[in-house]
C-alpha positions as a LaTeX table, in Angstrom:
\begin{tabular}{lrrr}
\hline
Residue & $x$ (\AA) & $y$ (\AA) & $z$ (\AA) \\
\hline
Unk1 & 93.67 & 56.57 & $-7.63$ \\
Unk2 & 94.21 & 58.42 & $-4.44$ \\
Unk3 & 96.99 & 60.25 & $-4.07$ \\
Unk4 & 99.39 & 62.28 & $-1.80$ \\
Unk5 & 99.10 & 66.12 & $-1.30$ \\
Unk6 & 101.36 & 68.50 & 0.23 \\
Unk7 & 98.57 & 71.17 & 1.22 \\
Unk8 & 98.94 & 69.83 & 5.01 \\
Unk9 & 100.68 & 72.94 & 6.73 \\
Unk10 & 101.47 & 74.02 & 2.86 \\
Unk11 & 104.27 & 75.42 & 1.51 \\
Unk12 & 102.50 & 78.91 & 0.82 \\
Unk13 & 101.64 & 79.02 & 4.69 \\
Unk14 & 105.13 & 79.83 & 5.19 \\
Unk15 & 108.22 & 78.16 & 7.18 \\
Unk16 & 106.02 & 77.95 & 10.59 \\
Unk17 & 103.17 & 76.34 & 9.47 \\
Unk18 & 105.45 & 73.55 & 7.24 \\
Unk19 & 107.84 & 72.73 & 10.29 \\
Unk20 & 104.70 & 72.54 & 12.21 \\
Unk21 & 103.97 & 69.82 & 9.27 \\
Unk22 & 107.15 & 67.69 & 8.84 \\
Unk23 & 107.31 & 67.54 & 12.75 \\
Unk24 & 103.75 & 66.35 & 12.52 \\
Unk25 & 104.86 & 63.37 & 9.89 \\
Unk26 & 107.82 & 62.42 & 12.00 \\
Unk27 & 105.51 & 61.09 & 15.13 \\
Unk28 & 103.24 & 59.58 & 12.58 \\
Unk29 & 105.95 & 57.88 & 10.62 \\
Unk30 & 107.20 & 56.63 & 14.16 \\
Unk31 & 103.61 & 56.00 & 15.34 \\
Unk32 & 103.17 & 53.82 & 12.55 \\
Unk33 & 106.79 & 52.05 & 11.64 \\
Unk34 & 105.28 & 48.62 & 11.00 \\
Unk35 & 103.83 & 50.66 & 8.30 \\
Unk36 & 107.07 & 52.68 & 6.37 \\
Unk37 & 109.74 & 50.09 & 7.83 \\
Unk38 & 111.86 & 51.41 & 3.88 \\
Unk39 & 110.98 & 54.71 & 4.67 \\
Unk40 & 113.02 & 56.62 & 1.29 \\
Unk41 & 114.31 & 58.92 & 3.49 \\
Unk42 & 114.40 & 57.84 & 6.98 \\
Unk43 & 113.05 & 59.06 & 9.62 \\
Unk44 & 116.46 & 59.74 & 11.04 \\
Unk45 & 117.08 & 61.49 & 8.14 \\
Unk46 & 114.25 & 63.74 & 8.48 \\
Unk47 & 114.71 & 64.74 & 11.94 \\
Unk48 & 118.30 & 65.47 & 10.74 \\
Unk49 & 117.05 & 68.06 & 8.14 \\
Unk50 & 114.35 & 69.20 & 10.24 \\
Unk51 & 117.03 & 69.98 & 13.00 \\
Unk52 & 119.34 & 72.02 & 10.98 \\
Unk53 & 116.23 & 74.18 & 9.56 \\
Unk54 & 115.12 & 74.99 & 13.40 \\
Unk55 & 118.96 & 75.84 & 14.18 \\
Unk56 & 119.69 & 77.98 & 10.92 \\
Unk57 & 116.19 & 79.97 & 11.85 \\
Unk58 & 117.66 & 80.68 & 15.18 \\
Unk59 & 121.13 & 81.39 & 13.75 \\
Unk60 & 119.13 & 83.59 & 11.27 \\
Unk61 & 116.96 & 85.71 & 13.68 \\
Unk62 & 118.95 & 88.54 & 13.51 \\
Unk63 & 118.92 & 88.93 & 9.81 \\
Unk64 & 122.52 & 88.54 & 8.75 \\
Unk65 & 122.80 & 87.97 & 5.26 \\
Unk66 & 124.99 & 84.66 & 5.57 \\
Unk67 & 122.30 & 82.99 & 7.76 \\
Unk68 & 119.65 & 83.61 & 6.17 \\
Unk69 & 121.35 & 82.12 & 3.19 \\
Unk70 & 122.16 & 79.11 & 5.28 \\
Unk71 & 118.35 & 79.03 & 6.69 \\
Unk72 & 116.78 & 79.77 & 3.07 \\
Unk73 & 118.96 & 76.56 & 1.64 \\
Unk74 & 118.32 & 74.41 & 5.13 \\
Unk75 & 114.67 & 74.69 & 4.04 \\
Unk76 & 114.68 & 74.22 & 0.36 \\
Unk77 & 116.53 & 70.92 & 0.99 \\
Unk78 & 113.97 & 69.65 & 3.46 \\
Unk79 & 111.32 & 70.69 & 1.38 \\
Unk80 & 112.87 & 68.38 & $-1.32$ \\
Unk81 & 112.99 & 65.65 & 0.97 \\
Unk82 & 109.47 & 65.96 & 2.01 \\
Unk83 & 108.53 & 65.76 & $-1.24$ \\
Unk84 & 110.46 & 62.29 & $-2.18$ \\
Unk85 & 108.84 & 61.09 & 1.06 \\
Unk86 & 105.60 & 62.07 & $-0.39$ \\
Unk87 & 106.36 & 59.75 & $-3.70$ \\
Unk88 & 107.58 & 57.01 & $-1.39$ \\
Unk89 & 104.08 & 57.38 & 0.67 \\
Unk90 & 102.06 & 57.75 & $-2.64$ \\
Unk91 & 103.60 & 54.50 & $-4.11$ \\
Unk92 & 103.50 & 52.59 & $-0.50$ \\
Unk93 & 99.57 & 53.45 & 0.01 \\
Unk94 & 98.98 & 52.30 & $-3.77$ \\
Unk95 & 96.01 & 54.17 & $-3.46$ \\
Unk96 & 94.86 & 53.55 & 0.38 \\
Unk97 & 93.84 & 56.63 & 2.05 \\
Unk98 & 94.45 & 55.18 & 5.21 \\
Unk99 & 98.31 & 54.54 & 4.88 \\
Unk100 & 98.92 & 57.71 & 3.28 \\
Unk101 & 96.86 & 59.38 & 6.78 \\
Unk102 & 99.09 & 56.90 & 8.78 \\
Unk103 & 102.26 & 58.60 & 7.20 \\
Unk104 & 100.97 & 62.32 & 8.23 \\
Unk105 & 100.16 & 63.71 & 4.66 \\
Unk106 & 96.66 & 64.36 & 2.98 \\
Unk107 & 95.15 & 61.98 & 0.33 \\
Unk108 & 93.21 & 63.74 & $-2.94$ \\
Unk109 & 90.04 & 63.14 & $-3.98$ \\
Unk110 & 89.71 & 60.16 & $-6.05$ \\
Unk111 & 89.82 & 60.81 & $-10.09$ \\
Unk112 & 91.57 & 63.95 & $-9.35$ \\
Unk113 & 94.70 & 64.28 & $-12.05$ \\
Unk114 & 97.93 & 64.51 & $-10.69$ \\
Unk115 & 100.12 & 68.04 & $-11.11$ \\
Unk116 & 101.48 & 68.87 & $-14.51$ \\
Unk117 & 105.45 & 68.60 & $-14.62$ \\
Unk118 & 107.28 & 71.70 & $-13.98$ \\
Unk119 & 108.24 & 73.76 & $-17.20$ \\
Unk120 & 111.57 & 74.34 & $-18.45$ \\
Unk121 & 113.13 & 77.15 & $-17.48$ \\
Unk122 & 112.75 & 80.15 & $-19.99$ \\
Unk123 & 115.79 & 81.60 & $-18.88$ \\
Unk124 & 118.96 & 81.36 & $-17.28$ \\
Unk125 & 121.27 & 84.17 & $-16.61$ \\
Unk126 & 124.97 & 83.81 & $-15.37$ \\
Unk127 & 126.86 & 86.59 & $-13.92$ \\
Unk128 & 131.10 & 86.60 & $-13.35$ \\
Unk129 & 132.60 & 89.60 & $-11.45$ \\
Unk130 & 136.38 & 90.09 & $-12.83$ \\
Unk131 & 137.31 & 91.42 & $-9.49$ \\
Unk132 & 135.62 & 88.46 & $-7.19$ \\
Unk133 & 137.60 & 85.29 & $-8.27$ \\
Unk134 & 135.75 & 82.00 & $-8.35$ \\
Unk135 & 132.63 & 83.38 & $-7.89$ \\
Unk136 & 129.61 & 83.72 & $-9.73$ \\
Unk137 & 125.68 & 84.74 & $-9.79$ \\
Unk138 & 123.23 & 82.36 & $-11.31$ \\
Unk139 & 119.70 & 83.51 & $-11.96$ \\
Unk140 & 116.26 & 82.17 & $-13.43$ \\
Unk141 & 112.86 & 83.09 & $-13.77$ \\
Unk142 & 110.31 & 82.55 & $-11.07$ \\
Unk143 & 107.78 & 79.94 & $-11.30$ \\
Unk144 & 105.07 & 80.24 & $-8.84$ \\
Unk145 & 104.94 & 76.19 & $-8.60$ \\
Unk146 & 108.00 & 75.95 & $-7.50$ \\
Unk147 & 109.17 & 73.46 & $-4.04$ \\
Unk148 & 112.33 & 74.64 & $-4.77$ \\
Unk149 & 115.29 & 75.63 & $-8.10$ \\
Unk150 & 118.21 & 72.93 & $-8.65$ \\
Unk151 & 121.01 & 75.14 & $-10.00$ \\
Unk152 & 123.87 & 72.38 & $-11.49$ \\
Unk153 & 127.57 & 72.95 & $-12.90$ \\
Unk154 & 129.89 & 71.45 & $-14.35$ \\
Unk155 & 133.51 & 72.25 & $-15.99$ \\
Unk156 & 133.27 & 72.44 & $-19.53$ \\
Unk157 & 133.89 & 69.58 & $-21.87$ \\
Unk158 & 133.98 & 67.57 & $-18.55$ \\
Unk159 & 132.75 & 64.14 & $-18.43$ \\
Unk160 & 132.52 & 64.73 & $-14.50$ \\
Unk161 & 128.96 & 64.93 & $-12.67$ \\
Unk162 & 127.10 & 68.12 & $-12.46$ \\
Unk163 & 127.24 & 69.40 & $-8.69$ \\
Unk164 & 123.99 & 70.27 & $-7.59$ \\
Unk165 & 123.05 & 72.97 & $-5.69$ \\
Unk166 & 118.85 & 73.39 & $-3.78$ \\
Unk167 & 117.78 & 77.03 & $-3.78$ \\
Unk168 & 114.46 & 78.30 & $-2.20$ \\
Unk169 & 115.06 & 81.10 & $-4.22$ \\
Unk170 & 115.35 & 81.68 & $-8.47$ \\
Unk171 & 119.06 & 83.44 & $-7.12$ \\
Unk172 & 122.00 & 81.65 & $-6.33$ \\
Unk173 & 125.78 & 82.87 & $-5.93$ \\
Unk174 & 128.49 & 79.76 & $-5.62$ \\
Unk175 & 131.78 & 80.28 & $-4.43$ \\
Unk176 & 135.03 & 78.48 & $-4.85$ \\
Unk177 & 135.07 & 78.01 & $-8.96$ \\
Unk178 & 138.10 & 77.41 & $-10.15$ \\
Unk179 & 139.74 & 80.56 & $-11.62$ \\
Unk180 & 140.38 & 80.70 & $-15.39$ \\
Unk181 & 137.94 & 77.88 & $-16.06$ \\
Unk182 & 135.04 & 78.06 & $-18.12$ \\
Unk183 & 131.91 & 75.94 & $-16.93$ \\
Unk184 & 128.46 & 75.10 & $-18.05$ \\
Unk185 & 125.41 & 76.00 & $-15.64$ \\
Unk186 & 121.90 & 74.78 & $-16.33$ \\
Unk187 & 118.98 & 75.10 & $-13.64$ \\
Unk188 & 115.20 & 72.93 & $-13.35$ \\
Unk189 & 112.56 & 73.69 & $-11.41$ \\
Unk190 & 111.10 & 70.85 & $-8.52$ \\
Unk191 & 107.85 & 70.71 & $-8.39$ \\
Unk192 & 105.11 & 68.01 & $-7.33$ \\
Unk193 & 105.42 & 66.22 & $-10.21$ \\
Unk194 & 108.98 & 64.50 & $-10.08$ \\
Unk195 & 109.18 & 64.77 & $-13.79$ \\
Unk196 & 111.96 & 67.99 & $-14.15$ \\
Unk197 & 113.50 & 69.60 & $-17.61$ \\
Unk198 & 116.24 & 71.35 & $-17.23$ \\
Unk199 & 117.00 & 74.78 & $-19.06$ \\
Unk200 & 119.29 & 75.33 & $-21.99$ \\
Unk201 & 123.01 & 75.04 & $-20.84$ \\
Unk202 & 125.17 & 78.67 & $-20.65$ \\
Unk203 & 128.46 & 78.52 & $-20.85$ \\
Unk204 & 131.39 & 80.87 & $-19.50$ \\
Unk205 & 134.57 & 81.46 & $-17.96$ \\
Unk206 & 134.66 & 82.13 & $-14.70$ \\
Unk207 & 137.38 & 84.98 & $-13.72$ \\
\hline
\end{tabular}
């Protein structure tokens, strides 16, 4: 069955060429509403995202550290949500090349197996700084397949839901832990599969 691909503008071209892509899918989304009138997200929503990626590059252009954090995590979340789009398309076209043009991606080749889920995680580290309250440093290893890394935490022995955090990159500090608490941190990789394992859960207090 035909499916959707990404490699329109592609990630690897770099933020440019994949605004240049999503912009591209918002005029044909609204070009062709009759088409994607349950579009899962909107097309609201995506301007939304898109909008907050072009204003955290421009907040960013001068390199400070805390916008390009801001721009880095602007960008892994509309990746994200290009990518559910994508399943929504994929599942809308039920194998027409034609609605899946109409919606601004790419169909594959016929016959051509979809990509392998991501792997778990062979690592995750989790650094606490005695001196820094409530912070701490969460770290993975890279995987070159990667749309983006969902870092999640959770209290310990918590029946509460994890909070999850999108990072474009396999480092991620979080601020405002409660002091004296000891949580549970486990991370997955996104890819294009939706199918996602997390890593093995790491424990610790958090200072």
């Amino acid at each position: 069955m035909t499916k959707v691909t990404l490699k329109t503008g592609g990630t690897s071209n770099g933020e440019a060429q994949f605004v240049k892509f999503v912009e591209n899918i918002i005029v044909k989304l609204a070009e062709n509403a009759d088409l994607f009138t349950d579009a899962d997200p909107s097309i609201a929503d995506l301007e939304q995202a898109l909008a907050k990626v072009k204003q955290t590059q421009a907040d960013a252009a001068y390199r400070d550290k805390r916008f390009v954090v801001l721009k880095n995590q602007a960008f892994a979340a509309l990746k994200k949500m290009v990518y559910h789009l994508s399943l929504y398309v994929e599942r809308k076209a039920n194998g027409d090349a034609a609605v899946i043009l109409a919606a601004g991606f790419n169909p594959s080749a016929k016959g051509i197996i979809g990509p392998k889920p991501a792997p778990q995680p062979k690592f995750l580290s989790v650094e606490v700084n005695a001196r820094i309250p409530g912070v701490t440093t969460l770290k993975t290893a890279y995987w070159k397949g990667n749309l983006a890394y969902q870092f999640e935490y959770r209290k310990k022995d918590s029946d509460a839901d994890w909070t999850r955090l999108i990072s474009s990159k396999s480092k991620l500090t979080i601020t405002g832990l409660e002091s004296v608490q000891k949580y549970e941190f486990r991370v997955a990789y996104i890819g294009r599969n939706p199918q996602i394992t997390y890593s093995d859960v790491v424990s610790t207090y958090v200072f």
